[in-house]
Every structure is written in C-alpha cells, then in structure tokens.
C-alpha cells in the first residue's frame, strides 16, 4: 500500500526566505506526483504536476523535483511572501493496483511572517 | 478558467438521514472522483467514475455510498444513512485523462452529521 509522508508538519519563516518542503512515498510505481495548496477550510489548488518520467517542473517562484527511484519530491518556494501561507499537500497518482487514485500526505502548514 | 463547482458548501444533517452532495465537473473532463478529508486528517480517495460506471472504490466506499451522473453535467455522491463519522469535507475532482493530466478539485462540501 502506498504511503506518503511530508516533513516538516509545520514551518514558519520570515518573508523573503527561500524554503523547501519535503515529500516521500513508499512505492515508486507512480504515474505522477502533484503538489497542492490548501487554504483553511477551502479546496485544493493544484500547483505543479510532475510526470513519473520528469525530474522537475517550475511555475513562477515554485520549483518541484522528483526522484522516483528514491521515492522523494521537494517543493522549493523562492522569496516567500505572506500570501504563500497555507498548507501544502503532496499527492502521488499510484499505479500499483492499476487504479488512478491520488494518495495524499498530511501536508506541511507554512506560515510566512511579514 | 473552467473550474469544478460543488453544492452545497455546507450541510448539517441528523444521523440516519440521506444526503446528496452535488458536483459539476469541468465540461470536457471524462474522469470523476470523490475524496474526503476528516478534520485534521489526510485527504482520502473514495471513488472514481468513468464512462458512467465506477472504475475504482476504496474500502471507505461501502454500501451506504453511491455515485451517479444523472444528466451529463452533474456528478453526485449520495450517503444513504449518515453516521457521525461521515462528518468531513467532501471534494469532487475531475480530469480529462486519468493517469496523465492534473486532477482539478472543487471547493468542497463540509458535511456535519449530528
């Protein structure tokens, strides 16, 4: 069974700092990996999708990397802003059972202090 | 930009009552999903739906749950006899091509069972 772990569970940084969020998964048989943002009491906003054949994806100040063989992904946020404060979720599209369901980590709650 | 919509945003019901949660996926998408998130816990897969039938369901998705696409635009989740432990945020998601493209999530319905 696929398990996704995210560390740290919470992170507080001053505005302007660069930061890295970590995600690990137990089974490398994945289709892709997605990073989402979740604001309190809200839905999930997709940030980046990395296919299993790719090593990284970039969108603005966000850069996500994928090392499928080691079961790891990182989300790098450059020049953090207070508006980046949210919970960041990592999810893998698991192919081990032939299904297309996303398996989520518990998230990293990010607070960017002005 | 097209988005997934869900109604209602909040629902309060008595234990044992039936509830129907509604979703309108993005119009050209073919694969539909329901996930749930119990407060403070991970987002969990419930069911996937394609070509008017369930393609995958989790062990959470027991006989009390059903899904339907009644009219070609709406996608519904019915819980026949709600239990206290069904209280959660329920998310609908859709994608144009499973296993390849991003799953887009709706804003969620917060269900409270009393």
Tab-separated table of C-alpha atoms in Angstrom, chain A residues 1 3-5 31-32 34 36 38 41-46 49 51 89 93 97-106, chain B residues 31 33 35 37 40-45 48 56-59 89 91 98-108 110:
chain	number	residue	atom	x	y	z
A	1	UNK	CA	0.000	0.000	0.000
A	3	UNK	CA	2.137	5.772	1.928
A	4	UNK	CA	3.023	9.447	1.547
A	5	UNK	CA	4.858	11.364	4.255
A	31	UNK	CA	2.104	7.803	-12.729
A	32	UNK	CA	2.804	11.290	-11.461
A	34	UNK	CA	1.116	16.631	-7.694
A	36	UNK	CA	-1.440	21.229	-3.989
A	38	UNK	CA	-4.967	24.236	0.667
A	41	UNK	CA	-11.478	25.458	5.160
A	42	UNK	CA	-11.018	25.616	1.404
A	43	UNK	CA	-10.485	23.307	-1.528
A	44	UNK	CA	-7.276	22.111	-3.140
A	45	UNK	CA	-5.473	24.231	-5.703
A	46	UNK	CA	-3.117	22.333	-7.973
A	49	UNK	CA	2.270	18.183	-11.705
A	51	UNK	CA	5.068	13.061	-14.583
A	89	UNK	CA	-0.091	18.817	0.127
A	93	UNK	CA	-1.026	9.002	-8.528
A	97	UNK	CA	-3.103	-1.608	-8.374
A	98	UNK	CA	-3.976	-0.333	-11.850
A	99	UNK	CA	-6.082	2.452	-10.438
A	100	UNK	CA	-5.816	6.202	-10.795
A	101	UNK	CA	-6.403	7.393	-7.283
A	102	UNK	CA	-4.346	10.051	-5.602
A	103	UNK	CA	-2.719	9.189	-2.293
A	104	UNK	CA	-2.073	12.254	-0.168
A	105	UNK	CA	0.366	13.210	2.518
A	106	UNK	CA	-0.848	15.025	5.586
B	31	UNK	CA	-12.933	11.042	-15.268
B	33	UNK	CA	-13.631	11.394	-8.368
B	35	UNK	CA	-12.375	12.329	-1.953
B	37	UNK	CA	-10.964	14.857	4.406
B	40	UNK	CA	-7.097	17.220	10.801
B	41	UNK	CA	-6.521	14.115	8.687
B	42	UNK	CA	-5.306	13.281	5.206
B	43	UNK	CA	-7.388	13.625	2.068
B	44	UNK	CA	-8.658	10.111	1.249
B	45	UNK	CA	-9.847	8.634	-2.028
B	48	UNK	CA	-13.527	7.094	-9.303
B	56	UNK	CA	-12.373	2.066	-8.565
B	57	UNK	CA	-13.569	2.435	-4.993
B	58	UNK	CA	-11.864	2.412	-1.637
B	59	UNK	CA	-12.803	0.369	1.404
B	89	UNK	CA	-15.097	17.811	3.881
B	91	UNK	CA	-14.148	17.037	-2.510
B	98	UNK	CA	-6.609	9.732	-15.942
B	99	UNK	CA	-3.022	8.874	-15.189
B	100	UNK	CA	-1.643	11.750	-17.229
B	101	UNK	CA	-3.347	15.050	-16.541
B	102	UNK	CA	-3.916	17.075	-13.396
B	103	UNK	CA	-6.927	16.306	-11.252
B	104	UNK	CA	-8.824	19.527	-10.621
B	105	UNK	CA	-10.606	19.797	-7.295
B	106	UNK	CA	-13.760	21.613	-6.331
B	107	UNK	CA	-14.036	23.817	-3.229
B	108	UNK	CA	-15.615	21.044	-1.190
B	110	UNK	CA	-18.417	20.452	4.558
